[in-house]
PDB file of C-alpha atoms in Angstrom:
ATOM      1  CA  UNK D   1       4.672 -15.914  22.015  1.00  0.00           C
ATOM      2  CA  UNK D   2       6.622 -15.403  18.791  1.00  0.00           C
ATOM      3  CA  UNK D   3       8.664 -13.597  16.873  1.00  0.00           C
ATOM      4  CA  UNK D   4       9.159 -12.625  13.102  1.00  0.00           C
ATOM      5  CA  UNK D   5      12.689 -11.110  12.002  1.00  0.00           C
ATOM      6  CA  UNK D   6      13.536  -9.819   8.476  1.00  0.00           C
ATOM      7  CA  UNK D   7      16.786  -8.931   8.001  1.00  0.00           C
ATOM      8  CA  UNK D   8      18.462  -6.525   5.905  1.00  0.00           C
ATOM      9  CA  UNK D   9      19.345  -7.295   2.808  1.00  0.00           C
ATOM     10  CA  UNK D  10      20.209  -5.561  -0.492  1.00  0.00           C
ATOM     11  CA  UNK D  11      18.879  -5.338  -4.428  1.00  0.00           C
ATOM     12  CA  UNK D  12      21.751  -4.680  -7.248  1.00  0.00           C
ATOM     13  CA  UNK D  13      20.726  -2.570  -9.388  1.00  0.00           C
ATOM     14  CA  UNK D  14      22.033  -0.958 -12.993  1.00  0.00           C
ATOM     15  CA  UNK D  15      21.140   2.477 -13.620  1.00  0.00           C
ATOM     16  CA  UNK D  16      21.286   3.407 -17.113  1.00  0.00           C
ATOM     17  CA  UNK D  17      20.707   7.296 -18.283  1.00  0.00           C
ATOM     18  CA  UNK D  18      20.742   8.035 -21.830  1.00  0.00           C
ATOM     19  CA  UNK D  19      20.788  11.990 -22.922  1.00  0.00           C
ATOM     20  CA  UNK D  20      19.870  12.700 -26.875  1.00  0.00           C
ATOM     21  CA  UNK D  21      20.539  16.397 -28.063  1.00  0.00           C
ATOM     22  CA  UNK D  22      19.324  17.625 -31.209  1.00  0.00           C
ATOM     23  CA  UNK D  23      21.226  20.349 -32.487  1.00  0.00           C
ATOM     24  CA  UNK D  24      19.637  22.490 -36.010  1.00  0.00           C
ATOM     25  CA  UNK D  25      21.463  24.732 -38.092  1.00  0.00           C
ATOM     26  CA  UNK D  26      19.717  27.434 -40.088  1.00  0.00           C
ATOM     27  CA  UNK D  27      21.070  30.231 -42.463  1.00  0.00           C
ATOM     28  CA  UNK D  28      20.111  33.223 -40.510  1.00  0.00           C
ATOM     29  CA  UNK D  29      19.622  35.264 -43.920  1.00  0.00           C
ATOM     30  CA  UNK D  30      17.728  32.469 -46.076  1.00  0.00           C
ATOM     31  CA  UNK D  31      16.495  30.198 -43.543  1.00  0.00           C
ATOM     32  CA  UNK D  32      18.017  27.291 -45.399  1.00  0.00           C
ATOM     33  CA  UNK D  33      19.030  24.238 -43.124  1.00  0.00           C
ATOM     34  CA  UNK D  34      22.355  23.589 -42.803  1.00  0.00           C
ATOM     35  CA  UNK D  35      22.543  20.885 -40.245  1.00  0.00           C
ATOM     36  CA  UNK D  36      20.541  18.560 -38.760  1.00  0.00           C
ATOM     37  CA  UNK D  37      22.714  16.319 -35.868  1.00  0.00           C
ATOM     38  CA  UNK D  38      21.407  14.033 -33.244  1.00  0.00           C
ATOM     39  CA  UNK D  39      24.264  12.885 -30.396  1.00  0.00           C
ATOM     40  CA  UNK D  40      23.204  10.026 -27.636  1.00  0.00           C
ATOM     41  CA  UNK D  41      25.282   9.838 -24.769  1.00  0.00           C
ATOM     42  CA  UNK D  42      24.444   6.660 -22.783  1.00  0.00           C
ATOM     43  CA  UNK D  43      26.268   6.082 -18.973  1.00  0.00           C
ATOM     44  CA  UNK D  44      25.762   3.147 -16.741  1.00  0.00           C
ATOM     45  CA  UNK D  45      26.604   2.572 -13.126  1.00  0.00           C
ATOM     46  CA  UNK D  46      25.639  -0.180 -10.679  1.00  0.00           C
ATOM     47  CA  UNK D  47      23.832   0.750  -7.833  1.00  0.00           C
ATOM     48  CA  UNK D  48      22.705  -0.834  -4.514  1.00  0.00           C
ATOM     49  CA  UNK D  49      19.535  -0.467  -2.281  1.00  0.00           C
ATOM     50  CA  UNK D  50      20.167  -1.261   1.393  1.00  0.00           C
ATOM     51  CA  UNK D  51      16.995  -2.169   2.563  1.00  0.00           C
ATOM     52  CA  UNK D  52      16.645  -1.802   6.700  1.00  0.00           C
ATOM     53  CA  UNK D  53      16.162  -4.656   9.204  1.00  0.00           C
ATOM     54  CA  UNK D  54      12.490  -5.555  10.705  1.00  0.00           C
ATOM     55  CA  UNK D  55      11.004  -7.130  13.459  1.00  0.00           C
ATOM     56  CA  UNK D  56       7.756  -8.395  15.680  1.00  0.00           C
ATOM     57  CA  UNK D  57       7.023  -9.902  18.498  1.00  0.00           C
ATOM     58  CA  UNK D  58       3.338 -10.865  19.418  1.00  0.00           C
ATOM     59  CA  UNK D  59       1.810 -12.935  22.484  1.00  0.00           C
ATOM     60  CA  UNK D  60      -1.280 -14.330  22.141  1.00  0.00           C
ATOM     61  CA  UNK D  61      -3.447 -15.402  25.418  1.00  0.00           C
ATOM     62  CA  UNK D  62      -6.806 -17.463  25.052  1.00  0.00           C
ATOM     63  CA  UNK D  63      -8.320 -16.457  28.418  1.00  0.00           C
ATOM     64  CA  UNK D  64     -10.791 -19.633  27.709  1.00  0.00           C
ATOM     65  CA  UNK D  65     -12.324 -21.681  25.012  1.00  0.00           C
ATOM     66  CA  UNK D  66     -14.224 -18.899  23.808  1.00  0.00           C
ATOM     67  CA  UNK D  67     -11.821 -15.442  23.995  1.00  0.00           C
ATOM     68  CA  UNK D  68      -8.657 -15.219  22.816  1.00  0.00           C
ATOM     69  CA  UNK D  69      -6.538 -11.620  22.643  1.00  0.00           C
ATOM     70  CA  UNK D  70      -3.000 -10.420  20.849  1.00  0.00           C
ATOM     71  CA  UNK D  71      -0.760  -7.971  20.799  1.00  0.00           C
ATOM     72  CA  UNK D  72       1.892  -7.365  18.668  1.00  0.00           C
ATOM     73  CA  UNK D  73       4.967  -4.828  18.498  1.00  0.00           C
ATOM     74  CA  UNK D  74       7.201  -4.065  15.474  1.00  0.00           C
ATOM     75  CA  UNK D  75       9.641  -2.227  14.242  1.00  0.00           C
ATOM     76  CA  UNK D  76      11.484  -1.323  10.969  1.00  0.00           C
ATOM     77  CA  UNK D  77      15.073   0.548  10.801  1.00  0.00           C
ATOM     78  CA  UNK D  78      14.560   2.523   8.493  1.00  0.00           C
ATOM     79  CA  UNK D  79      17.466   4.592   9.216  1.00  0.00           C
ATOM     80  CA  UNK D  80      19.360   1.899   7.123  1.00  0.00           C
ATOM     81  CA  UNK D  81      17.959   2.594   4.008  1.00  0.00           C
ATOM     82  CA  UNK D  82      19.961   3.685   1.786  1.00  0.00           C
ATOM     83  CA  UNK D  83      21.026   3.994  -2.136  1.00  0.00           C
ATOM     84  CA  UNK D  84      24.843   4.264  -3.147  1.00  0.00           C
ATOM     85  CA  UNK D  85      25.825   4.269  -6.741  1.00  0.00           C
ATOM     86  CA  UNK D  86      29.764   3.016  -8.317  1.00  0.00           C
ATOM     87  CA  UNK D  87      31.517   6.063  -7.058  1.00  0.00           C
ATOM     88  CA  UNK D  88      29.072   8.228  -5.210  1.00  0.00           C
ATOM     89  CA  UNK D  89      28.408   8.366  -1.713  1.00  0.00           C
ATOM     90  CA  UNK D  90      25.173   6.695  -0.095  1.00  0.00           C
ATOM     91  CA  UNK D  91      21.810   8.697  -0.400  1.00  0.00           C
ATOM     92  CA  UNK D  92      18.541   8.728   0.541  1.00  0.00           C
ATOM     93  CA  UNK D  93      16.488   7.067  -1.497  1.00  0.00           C
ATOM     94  CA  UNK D  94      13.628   9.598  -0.843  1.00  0.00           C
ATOM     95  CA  UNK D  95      14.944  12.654  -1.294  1.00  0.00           C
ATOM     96  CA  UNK D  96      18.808  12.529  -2.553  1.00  0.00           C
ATOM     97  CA  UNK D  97      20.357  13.992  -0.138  1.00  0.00           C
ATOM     98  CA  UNK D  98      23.014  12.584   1.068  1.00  0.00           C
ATOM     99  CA  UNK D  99      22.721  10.075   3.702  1.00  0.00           C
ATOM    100  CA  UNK D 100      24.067  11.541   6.845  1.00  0.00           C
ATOM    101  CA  UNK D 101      21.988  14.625   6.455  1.00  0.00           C
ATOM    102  CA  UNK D 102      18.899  13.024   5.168  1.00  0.00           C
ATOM    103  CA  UNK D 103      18.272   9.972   6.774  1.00  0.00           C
ATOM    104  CA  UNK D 104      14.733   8.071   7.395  1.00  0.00           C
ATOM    105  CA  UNK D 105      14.013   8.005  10.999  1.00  0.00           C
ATOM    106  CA  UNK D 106      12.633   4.158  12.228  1.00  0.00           C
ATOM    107  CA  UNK D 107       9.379   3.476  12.415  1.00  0.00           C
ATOM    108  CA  UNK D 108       7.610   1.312  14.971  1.00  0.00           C
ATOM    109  CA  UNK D 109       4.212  -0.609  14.868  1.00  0.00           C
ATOM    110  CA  UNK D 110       1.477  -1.467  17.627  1.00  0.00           C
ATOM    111  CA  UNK D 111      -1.598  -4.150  17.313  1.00  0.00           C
ATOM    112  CA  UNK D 112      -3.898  -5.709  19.418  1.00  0.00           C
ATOM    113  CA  UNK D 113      -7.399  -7.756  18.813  1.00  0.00           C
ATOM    114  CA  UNK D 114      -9.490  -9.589  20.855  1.00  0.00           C
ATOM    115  CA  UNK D 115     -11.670 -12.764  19.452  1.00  0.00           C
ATOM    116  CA  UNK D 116     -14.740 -14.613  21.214  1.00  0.00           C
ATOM    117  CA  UNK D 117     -16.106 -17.671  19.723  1.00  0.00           C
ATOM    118  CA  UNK D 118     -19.488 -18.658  19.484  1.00  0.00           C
ATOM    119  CA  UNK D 119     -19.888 -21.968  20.162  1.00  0.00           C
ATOM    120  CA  UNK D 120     -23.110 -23.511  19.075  1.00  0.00           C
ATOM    121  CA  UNK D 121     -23.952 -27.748  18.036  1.00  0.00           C
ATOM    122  CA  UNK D 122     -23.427 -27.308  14.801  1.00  0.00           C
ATOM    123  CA  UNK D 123     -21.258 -24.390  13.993  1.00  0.00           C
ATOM    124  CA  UNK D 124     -19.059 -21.887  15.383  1.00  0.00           C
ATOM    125  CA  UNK D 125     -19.459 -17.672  15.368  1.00  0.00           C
ATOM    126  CA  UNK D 126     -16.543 -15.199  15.718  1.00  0.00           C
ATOM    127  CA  UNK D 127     -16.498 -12.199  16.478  1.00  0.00           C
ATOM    128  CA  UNK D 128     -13.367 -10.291  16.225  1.00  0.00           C
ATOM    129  CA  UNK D 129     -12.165  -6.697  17.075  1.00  0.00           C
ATOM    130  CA  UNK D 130      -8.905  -5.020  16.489  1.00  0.00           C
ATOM    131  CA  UNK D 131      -6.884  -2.113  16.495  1.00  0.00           C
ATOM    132  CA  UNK D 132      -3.768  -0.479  15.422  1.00  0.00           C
ATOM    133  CA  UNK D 133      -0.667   2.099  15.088  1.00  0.00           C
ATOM    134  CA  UNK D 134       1.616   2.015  12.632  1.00  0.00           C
ATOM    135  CA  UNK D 135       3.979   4.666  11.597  1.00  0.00           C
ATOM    136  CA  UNK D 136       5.436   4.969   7.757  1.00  0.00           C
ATOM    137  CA  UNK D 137       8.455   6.455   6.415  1.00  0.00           C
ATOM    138  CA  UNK D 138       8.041  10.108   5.561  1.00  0.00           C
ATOM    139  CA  UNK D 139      11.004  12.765   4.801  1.00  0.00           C
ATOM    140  CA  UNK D 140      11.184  14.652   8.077  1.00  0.00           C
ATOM    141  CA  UNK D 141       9.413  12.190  10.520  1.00  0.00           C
ATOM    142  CA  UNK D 142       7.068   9.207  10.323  1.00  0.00           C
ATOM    143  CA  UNK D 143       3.412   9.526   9.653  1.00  0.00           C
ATOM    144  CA  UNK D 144       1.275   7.875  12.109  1.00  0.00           C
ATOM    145  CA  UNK D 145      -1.667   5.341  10.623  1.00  0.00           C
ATOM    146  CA  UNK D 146      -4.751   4.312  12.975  1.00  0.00           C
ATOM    147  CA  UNK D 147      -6.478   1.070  11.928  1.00  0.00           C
ATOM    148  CA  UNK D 148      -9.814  -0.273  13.327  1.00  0.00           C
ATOM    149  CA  UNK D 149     -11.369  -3.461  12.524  1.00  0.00           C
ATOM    150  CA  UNK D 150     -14.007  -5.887  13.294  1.00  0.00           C
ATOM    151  CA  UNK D 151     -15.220  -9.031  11.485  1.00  0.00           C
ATOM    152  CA  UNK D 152     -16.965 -12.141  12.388  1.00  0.00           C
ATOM    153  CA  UNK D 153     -17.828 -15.270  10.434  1.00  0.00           C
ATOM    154  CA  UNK D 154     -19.323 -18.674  10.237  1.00  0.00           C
ATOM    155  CA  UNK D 155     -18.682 -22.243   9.923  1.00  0.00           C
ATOM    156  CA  UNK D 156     -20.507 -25.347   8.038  1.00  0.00           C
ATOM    157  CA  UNK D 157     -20.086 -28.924   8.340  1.00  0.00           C
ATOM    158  CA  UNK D 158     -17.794 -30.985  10.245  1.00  0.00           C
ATOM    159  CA  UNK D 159     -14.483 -30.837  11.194  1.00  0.00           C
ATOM    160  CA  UNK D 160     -13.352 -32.901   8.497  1.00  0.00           C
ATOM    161  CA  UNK D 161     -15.009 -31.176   5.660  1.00  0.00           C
ATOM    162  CA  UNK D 162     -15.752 -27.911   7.265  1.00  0.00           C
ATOM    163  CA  UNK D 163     -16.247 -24.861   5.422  1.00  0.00           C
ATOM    164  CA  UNK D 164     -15.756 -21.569   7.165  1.00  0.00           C
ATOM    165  CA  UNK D 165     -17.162 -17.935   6.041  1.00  0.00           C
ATOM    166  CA  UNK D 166     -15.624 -14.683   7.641  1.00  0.00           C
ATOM    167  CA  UNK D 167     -16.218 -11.114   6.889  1.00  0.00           C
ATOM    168  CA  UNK D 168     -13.806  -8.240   7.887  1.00  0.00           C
ATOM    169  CA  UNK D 169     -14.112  -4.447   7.822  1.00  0.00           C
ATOM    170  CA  UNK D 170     -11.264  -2.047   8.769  1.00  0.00           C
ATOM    171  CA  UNK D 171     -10.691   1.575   8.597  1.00  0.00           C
ATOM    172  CA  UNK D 172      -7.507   2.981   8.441  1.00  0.00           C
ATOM    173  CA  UNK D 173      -7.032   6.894   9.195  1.00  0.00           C
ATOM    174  CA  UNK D 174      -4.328   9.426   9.240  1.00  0.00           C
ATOM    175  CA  UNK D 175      -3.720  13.214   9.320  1.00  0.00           C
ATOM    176  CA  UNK D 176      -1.539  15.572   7.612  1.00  0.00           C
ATOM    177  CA  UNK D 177       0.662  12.938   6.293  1.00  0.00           C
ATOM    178  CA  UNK D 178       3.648  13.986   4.353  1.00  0.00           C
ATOM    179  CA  UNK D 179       4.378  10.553   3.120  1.00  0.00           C
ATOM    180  CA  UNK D 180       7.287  10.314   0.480  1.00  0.00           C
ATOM    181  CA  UNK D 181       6.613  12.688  -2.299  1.00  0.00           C
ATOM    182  CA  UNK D 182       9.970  14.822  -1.990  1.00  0.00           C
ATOM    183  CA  UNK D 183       8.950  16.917  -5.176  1.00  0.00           C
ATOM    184  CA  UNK D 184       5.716  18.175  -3.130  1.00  0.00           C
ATOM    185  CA  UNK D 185       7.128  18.685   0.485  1.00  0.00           C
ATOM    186  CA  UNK D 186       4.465  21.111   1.527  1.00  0.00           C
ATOM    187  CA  UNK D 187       1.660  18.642   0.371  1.00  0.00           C
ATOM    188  CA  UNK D 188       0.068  16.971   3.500  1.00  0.00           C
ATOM    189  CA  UNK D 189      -2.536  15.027   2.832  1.00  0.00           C
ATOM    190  CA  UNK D 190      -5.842  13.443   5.395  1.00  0.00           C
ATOM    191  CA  UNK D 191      -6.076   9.458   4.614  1.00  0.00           C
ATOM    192  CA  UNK D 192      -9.701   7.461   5.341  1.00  0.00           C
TER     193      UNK D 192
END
């Protein structure tokens, strides 16, 4: 059994903008140039990212010496992100809106997998399966991710100087996922 806890924490941050106009001045009747004036206005504000608590708890069982499962659960609060600048009032980060109006909605996470071991004189065979859930942030509501794996492997040598080999392949796959492109909120998007 075990557990896995990030907490919240946040990143300073100093936003600079800088705005340069470029103003020209022409004699309407002889075209001549009569000015030629460049102004930079440059502002800076500190900033802070409130990034959201997370955390998992997973039990693993070995049924015997050979097969072993998991499962896992997760989640992240994403309804604490947020960005606030010197002044302002906290946004989200996504879309800049303000907070209250706008805010991410949490997103949770599911695993499982199951391994069995070969066990043979001289070296040892896995062969693993999983499977997953896992939502993202996304503007109006999470996009759900499915994730299937399997793998297996080999070992060579001894236990002292043993040298083990494993292969994976997974597949993750999701549909009409918004994700968080706020400039493009029709755009949905099929992931393989």
């Amino acid at each position: 059994l075990g557990l896995a806890l990030d907490l919240p924490w946040t990143a300073e941050v100093v936003q600079q903008r800088t705005v340069r106009v470029r103003t020209i001045r022409y004699d309407a009747g002889s075209g001549a140039l009569l000015s030629d004036e460049t102004t930079t206005d440059t502002a800076k504000k500190e900033a802070e990212f409130r990034f959201p608590l997370q955390w998992t708890t997973g039990l693993q069982w070995r049924w015997s010496t050979h097969c072993l499962s998991s499962l896992d659960v997760g989640q992240t609060q994403w309804s604490g992100f947020t960005y606030q600048a010197d002044g302002e009032s906290e946004i989200n980060p996504l879309d800049g809106k303000p907070h209250a109006e706008s805010s991410l909605r949490d997103t949770w996470t599911l695993r499982t997998g199951f391994e069995y071991l070969i066990l043979l004189t001289r070296t040892e065979i896995p062969i693993r399966f999983g499977a997953g859930w896992e939502q993202r942030p996304a503007l109006e509501q999470p996009d759900d991710y499915f994730t299937l794996s399997a793998g297996t492997g080999i070992s060579f040598g001894q236990e002292d100087r043993k040298l083990i080999l494993d292969v994976a392949y997974a597949v993750t796959i999701a549909q009409d996922v918004r994700g968080i492109v706020p400039e493009q909120e029709s755009l949905t998007s099929d992931v393989e």
